[in-house]
PDB file of C-alpha atoms in Angstrom:
ATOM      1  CA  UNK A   1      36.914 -18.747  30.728  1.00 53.00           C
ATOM      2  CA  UNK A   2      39.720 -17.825  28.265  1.00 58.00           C
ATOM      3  CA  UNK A   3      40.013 -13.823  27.252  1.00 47.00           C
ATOM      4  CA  UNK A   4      38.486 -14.477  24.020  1.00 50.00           C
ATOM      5  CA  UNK A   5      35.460 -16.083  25.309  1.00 51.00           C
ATOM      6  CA  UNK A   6      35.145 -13.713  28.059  1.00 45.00           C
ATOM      7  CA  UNK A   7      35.361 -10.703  25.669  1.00 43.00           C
ATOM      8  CA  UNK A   8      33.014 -12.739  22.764  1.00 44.00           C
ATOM      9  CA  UNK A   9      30.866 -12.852  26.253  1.00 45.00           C
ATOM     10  CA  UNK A  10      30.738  -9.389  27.338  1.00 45.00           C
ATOM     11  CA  UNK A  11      29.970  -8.017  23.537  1.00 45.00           C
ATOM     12  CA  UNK A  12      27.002 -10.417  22.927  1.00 44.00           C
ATOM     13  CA  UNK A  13      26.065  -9.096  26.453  1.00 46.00           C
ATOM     14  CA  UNK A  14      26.448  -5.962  25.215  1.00 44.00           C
ATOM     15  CA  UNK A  15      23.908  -6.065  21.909  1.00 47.00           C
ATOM     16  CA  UNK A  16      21.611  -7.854  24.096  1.00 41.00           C
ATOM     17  CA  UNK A  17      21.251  -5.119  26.813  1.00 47.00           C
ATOM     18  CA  UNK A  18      20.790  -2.701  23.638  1.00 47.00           C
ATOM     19  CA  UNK A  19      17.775  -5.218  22.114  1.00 41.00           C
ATOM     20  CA  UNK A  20      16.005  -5.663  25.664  1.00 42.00           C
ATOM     21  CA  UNK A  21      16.220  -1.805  26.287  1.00 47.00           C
ATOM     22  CA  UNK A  22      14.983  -0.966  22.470  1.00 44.00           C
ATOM     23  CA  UNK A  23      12.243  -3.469  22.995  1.00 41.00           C
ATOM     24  CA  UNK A  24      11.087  -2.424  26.244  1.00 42.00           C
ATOM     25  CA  UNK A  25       8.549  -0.226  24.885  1.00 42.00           C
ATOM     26  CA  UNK A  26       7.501  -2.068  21.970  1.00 38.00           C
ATOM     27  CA  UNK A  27       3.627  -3.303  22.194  1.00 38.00           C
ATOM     28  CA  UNK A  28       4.502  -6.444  20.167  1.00 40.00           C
ATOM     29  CA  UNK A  29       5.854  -8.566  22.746  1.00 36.00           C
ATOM     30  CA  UNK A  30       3.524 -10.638  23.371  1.00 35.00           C
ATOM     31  CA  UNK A  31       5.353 -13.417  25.452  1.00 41.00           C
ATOM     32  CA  UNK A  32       8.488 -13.175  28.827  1.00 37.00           C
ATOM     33  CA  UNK A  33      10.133 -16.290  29.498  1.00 37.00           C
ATOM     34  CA  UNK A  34      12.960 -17.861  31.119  1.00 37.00           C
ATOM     35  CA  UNK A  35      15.286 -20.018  28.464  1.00 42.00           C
ATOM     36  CA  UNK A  36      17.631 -21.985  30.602  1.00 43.00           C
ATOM     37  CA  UNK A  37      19.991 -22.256  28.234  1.00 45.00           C
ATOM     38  CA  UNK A  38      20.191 -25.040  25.343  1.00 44.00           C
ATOM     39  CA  UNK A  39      22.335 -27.866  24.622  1.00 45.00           C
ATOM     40  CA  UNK A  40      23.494 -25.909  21.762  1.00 45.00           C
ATOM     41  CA  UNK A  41      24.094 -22.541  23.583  1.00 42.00           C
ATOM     42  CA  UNK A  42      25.369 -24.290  26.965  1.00 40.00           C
ATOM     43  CA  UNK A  43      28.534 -22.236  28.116  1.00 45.00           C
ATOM     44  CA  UNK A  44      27.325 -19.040  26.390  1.00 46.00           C
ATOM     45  CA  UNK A  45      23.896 -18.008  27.075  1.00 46.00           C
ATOM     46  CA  UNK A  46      23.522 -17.711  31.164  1.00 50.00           C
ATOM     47  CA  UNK A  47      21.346 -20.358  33.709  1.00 48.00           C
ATOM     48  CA  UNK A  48      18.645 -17.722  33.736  1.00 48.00           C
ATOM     49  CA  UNK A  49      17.633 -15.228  30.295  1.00 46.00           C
ATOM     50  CA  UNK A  50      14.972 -13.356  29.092  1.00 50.00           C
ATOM     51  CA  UNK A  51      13.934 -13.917  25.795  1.00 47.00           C
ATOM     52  CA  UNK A  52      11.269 -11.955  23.513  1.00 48.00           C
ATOM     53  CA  UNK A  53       9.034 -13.826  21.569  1.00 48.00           C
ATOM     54  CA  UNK A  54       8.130 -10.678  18.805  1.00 54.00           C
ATOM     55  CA  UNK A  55       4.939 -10.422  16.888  1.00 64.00           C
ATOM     56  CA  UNK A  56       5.760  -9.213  13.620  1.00 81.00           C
ATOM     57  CA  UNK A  57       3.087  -7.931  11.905  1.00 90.00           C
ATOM     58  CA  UNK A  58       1.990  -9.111   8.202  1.00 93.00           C
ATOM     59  CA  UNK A  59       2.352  -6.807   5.392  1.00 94.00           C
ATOM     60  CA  UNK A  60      -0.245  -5.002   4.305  1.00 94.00           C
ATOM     61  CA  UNK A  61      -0.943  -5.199  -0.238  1.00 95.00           C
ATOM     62  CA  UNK A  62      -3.379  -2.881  -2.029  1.00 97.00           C
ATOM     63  CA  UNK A  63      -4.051  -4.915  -5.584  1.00 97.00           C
ATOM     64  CA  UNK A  64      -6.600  -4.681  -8.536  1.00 98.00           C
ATOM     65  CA  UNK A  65      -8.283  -7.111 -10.387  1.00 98.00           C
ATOM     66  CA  UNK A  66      -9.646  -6.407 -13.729  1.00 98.00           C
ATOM     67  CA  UNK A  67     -12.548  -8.552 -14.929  1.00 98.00           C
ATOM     68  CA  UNK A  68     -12.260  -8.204 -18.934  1.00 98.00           C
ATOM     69  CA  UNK A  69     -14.856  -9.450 -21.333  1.00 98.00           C
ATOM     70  CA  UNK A  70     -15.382  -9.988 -24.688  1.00 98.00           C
ATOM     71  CA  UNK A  71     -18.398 -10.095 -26.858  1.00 97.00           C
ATOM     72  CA  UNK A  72     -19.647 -13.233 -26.262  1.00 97.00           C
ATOM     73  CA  UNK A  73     -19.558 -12.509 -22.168  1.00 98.00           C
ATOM     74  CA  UNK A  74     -16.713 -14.845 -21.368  1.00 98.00           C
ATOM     75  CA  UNK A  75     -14.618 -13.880 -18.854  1.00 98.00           C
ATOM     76  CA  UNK A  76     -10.184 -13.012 -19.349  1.00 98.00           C
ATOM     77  CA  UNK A  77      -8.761 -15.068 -16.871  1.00 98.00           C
ATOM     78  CA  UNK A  78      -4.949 -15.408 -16.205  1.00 98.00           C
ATOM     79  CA  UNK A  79      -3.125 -19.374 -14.908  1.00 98.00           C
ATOM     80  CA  UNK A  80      -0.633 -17.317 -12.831  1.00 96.00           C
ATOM     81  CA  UNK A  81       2.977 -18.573 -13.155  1.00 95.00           C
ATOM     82  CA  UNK A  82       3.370 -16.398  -9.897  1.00 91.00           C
ATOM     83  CA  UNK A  83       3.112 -16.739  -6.424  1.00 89.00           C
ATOM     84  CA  UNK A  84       0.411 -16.032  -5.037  1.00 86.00           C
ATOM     85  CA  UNK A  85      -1.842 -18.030  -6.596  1.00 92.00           C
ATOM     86  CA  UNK A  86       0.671 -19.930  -8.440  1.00 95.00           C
ATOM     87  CA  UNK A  87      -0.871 -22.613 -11.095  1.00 96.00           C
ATOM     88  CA  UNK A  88      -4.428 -20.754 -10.430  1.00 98.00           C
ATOM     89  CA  UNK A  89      -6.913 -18.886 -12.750  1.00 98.00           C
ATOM     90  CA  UNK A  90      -7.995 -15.581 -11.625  1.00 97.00           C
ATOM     91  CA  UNK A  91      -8.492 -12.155 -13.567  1.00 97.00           C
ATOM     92  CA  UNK A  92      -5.326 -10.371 -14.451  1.00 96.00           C
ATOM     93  CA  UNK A  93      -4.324  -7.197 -12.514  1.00 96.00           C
ATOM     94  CA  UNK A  94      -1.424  -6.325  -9.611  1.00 95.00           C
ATOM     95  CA  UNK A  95       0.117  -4.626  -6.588  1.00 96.00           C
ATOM     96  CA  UNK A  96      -0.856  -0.706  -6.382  1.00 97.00           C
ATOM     97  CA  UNK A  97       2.593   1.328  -6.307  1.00 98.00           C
ATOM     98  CA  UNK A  98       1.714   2.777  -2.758  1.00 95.00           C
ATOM     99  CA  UNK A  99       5.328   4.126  -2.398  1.00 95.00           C
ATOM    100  CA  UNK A 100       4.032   6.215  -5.613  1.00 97.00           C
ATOM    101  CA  UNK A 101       0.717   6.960  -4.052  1.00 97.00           C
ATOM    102  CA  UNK A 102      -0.615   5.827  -7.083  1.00 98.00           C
ATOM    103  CA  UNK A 103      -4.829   5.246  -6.829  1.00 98.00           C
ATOM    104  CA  UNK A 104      -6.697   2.413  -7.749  1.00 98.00           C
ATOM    105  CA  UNK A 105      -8.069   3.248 -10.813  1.00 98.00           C
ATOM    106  CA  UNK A 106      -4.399   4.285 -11.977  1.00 98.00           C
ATOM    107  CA  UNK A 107      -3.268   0.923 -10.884  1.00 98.00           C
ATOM    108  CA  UNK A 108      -5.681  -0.433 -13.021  1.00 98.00           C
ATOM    109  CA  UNK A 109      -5.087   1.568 -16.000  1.00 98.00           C
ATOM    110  CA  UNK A 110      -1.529   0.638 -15.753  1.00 98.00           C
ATOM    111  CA  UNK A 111      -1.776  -3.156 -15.271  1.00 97.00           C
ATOM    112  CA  UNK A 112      -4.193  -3.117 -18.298  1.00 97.00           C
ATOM    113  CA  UNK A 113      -1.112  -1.408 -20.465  1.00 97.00           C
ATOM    114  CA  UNK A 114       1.111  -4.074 -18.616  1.00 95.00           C
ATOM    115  CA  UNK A 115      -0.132  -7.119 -18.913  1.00 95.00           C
ATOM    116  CA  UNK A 116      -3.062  -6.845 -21.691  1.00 96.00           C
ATOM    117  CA  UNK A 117      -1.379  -4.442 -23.929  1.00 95.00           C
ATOM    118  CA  UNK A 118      -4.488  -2.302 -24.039  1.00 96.00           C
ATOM    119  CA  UNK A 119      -5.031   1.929 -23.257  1.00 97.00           C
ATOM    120  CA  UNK A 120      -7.566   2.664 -20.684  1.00 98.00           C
ATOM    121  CA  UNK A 121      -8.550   5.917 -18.545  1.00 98.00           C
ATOM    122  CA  UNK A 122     -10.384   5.654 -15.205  1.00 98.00           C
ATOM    123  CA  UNK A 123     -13.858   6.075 -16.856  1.00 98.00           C
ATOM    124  CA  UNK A 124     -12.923   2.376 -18.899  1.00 98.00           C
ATOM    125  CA  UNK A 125     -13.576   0.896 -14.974  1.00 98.00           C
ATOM    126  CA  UNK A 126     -16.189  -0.052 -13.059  1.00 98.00           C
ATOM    127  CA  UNK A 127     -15.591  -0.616  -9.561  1.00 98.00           C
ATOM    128  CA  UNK A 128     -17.753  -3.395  -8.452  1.00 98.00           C
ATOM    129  CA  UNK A 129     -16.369  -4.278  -5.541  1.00 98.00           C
ATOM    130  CA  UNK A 130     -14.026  -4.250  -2.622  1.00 98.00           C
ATOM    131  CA  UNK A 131     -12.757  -7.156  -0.760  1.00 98.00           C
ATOM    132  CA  UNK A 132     -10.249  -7.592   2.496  1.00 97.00           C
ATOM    133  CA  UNK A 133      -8.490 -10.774   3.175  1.00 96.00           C
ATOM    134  CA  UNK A 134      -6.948 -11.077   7.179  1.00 95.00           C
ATOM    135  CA  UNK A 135      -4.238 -13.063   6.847  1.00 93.00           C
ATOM    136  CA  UNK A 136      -4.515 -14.568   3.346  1.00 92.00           C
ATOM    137  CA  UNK A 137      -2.988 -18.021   3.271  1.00 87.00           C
ATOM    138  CA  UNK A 138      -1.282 -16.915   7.224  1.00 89.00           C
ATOM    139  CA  UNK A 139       1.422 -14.380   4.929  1.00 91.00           C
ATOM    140  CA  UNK A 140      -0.021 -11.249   3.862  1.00 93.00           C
ATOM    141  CA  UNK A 141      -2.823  -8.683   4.440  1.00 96.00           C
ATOM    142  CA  UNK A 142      -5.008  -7.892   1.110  1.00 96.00           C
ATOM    143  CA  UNK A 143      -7.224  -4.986   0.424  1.00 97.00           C
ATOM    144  CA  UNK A 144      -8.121  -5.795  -3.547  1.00 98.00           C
ATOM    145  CA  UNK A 145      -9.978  -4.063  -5.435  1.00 98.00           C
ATOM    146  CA  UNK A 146     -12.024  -5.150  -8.364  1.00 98.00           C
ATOM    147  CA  UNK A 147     -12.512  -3.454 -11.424  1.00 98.00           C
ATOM    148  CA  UNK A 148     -14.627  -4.422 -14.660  1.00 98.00           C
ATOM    149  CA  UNK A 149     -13.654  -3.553 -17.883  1.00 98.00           C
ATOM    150  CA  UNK A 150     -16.158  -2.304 -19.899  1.00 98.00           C
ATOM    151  CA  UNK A 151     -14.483  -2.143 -23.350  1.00 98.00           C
ATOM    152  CA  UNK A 152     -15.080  -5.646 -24.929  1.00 97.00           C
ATOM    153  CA  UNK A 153     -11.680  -7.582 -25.386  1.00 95.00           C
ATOM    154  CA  UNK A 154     -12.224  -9.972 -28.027  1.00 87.00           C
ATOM    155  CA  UNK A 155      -8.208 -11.049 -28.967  1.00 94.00           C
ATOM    156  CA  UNK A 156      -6.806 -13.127 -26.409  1.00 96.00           C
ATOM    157  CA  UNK A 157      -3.442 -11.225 -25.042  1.00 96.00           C
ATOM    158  CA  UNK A 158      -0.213 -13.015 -25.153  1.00 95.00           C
ATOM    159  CA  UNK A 159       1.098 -15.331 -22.395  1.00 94.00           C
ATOM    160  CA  UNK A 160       4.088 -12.953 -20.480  1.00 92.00           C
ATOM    161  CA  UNK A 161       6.240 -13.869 -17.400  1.00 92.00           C
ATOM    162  CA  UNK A 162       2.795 -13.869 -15.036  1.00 93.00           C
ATOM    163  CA  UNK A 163       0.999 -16.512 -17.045  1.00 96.00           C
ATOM    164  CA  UNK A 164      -1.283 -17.352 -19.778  1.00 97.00           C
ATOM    165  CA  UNK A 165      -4.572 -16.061 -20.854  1.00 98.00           C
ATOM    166  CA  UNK A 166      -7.877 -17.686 -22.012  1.00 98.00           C
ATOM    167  CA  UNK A 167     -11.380 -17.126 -22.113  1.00 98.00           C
ATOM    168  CA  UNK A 168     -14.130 -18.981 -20.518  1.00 98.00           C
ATOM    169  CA  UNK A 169     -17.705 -19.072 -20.453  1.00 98.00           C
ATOM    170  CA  UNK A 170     -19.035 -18.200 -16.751  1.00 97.00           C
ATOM    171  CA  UNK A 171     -20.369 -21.746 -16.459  1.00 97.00           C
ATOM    172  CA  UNK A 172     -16.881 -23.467 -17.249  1.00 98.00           C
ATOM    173  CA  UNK A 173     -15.812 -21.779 -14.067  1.00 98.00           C
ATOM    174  CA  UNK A 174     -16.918 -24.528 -11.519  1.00 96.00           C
ATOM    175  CA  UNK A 175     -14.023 -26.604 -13.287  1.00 97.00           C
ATOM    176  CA  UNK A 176     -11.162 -24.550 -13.066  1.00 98.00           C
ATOM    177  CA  UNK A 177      -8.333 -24.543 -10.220  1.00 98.00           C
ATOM    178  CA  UNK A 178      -9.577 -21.204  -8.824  1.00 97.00           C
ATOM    179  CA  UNK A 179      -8.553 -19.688  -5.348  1.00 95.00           C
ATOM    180  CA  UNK A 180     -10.336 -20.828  -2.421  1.00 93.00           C
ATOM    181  CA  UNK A 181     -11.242 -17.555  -1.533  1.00 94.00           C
ATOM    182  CA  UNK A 182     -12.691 -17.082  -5.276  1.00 96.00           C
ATOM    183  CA  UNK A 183     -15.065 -20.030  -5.127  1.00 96.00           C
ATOM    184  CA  UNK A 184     -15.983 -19.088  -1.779  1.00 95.00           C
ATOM    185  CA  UNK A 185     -17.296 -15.391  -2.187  1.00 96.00           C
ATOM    186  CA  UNK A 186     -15.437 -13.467  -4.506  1.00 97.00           C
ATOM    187  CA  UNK A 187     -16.856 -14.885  -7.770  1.00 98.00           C
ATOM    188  CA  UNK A 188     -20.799 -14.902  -6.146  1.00 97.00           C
ATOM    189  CA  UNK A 189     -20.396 -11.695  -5.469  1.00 97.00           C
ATOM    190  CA  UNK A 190     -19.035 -10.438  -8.406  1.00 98.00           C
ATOM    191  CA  UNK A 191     -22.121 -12.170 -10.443  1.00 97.00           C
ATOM    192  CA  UNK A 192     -24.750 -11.201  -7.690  1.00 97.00           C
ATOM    193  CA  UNK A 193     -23.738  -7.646  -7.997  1.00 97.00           C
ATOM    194  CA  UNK A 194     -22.150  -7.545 -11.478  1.00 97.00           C
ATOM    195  CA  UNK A 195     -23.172  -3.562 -12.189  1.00 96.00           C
ATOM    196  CA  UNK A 196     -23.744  -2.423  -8.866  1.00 98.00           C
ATOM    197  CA  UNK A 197     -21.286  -2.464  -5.607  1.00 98.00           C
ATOM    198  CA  UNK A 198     -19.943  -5.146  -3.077  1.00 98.00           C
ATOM    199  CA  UNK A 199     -17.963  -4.735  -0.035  1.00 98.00           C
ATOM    200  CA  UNK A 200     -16.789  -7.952   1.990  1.00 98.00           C
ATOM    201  CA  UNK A 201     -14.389  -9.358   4.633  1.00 97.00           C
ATOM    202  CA  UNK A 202     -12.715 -12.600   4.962  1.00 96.00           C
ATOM    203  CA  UNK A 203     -11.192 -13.535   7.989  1.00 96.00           C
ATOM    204  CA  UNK A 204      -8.680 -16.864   6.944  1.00 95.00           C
ATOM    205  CA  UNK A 205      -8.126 -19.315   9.718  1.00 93.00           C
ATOM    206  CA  UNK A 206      -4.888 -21.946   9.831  1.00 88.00           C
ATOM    207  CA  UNK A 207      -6.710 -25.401   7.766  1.00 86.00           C
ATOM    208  CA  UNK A 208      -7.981 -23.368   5.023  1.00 85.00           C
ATOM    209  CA  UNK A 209     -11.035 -21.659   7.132  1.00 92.00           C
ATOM    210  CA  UNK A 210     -12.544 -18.940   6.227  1.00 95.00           C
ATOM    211  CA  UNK A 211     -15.023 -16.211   8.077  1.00 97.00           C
ATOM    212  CA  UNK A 212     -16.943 -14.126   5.401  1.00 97.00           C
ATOM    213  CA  UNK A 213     -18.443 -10.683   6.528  1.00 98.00           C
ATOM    214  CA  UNK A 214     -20.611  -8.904   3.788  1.00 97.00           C
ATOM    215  CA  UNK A 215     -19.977  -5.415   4.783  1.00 98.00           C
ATOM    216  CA  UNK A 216     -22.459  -3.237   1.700  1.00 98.00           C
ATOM    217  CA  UNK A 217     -24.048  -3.922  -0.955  1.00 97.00           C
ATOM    218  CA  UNK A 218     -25.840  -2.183  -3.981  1.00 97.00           C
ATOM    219  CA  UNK A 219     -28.100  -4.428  -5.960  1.00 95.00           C
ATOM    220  CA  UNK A 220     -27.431  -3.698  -9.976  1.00 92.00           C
ATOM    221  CA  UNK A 221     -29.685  -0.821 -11.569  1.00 80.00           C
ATOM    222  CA  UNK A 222     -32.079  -2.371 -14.199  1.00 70.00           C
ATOM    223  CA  UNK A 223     -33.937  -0.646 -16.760  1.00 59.00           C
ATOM    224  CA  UNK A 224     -37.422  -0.894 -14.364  1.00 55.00           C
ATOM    225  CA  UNK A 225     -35.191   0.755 -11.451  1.00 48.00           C
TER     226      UNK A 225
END
């Protein structure tokens, strides 16, 4: 071995010793094994090293979704030129600011300003329910919640970088490109207890399963109730 292999050696020995030892009390290594070297890494990594497989956790995103109306009952939905969801319809709303601690209903509030152009305060929302997605899509963590607007929208806001708006009656909703996760519960739920309170769980699988958990409920008050 030359001197500037041997001292290329030592220092990659070096920074792993100082990744094993910061890793040694790390609960997310979930797998020890012996790499015998590769074809690729013959001459450099030794006969016999450990190696960490790491499991990184996903992140963790608070949204809101704001179901907006107008007088005839149709529904505001957005075709999201965004990831996630790209190419999609689904109601309009965002990320909370959580660096900002910013709350739900102010995240709501905002996006409204944002991306309909329209003033609301907290007592504008409704929260009707709250849904939490393990593993969405196998990238990301979601804890949504979803807000209706109860001031009537009855001009359709302008298409902006996240998409384009239109309204649709609830029954044209069968034939739209909607999440899978929206035909599945969400939208169900959000008719079933339109007015009242929801609370569920979805569990995604790798293949596009899903495990549903309804966690509360509150049936809508009626005038007889």
């Amino acid at each position: 071995m030359g001197l500037g292999s041997w001292i290329f050696y030592r220092c990659w020995m070096l920074d792993v010793r100082s990744f094993v030892s910061s890793v040694k009390s790390v609960k997310s290594v979930v797998n020890l094994c012996f790499w015998p070297g590769s074809a690729g890494l013959r001459g450099l990594v030794p006969p016999v090293f450990p190696v960490f497989i790491m499991s990184m956790p996903l992140p963790y995103q608070v949204a809101t979704l704001l179901y907006c109306f107008n007088q005839a009952d149709e529904v505001l939905l957005l075709e999201r030129a965004q990831e996630p969801n790209l190419g999609l319809w689904s109601p309009c709303g965002g990320k909370l600011h959580q660096q900002e601690g910013e709350s739900p209903y102010a995240c709501g509030c905002r996006e409204a300003q944002e991306e309909l152009g329209i003033k609301l305060s907290a007592r504008d929302l409704h929260l009707t329910g709250l849904v939490s997605e393990h593993g969405y899509q196998g990238q990301t963590h979601w804890l949504m919640f979803l807000f209706e607007v109860k001031p009537r929208i009855n001009s359709l806001p302008p298409a902006h970088r996240e998409g384009r708006f239109e309204f649709f009656a609830r029954d044209r909703l069968p034939g739209l490109k909607l999440p899978q996760t929206d035909v599945e519960q969400i939208w169900p739920c959000f008719w079933a207890y339109r007015g009242g309170f929801v609370a569920a769980h979805c569990r995604c699988y790798s293949g596009g399963k899903n495990e549903w958990t309804l966690e509360e409920s509150v049936s809508p008050l009626t005038p007889d109730t």
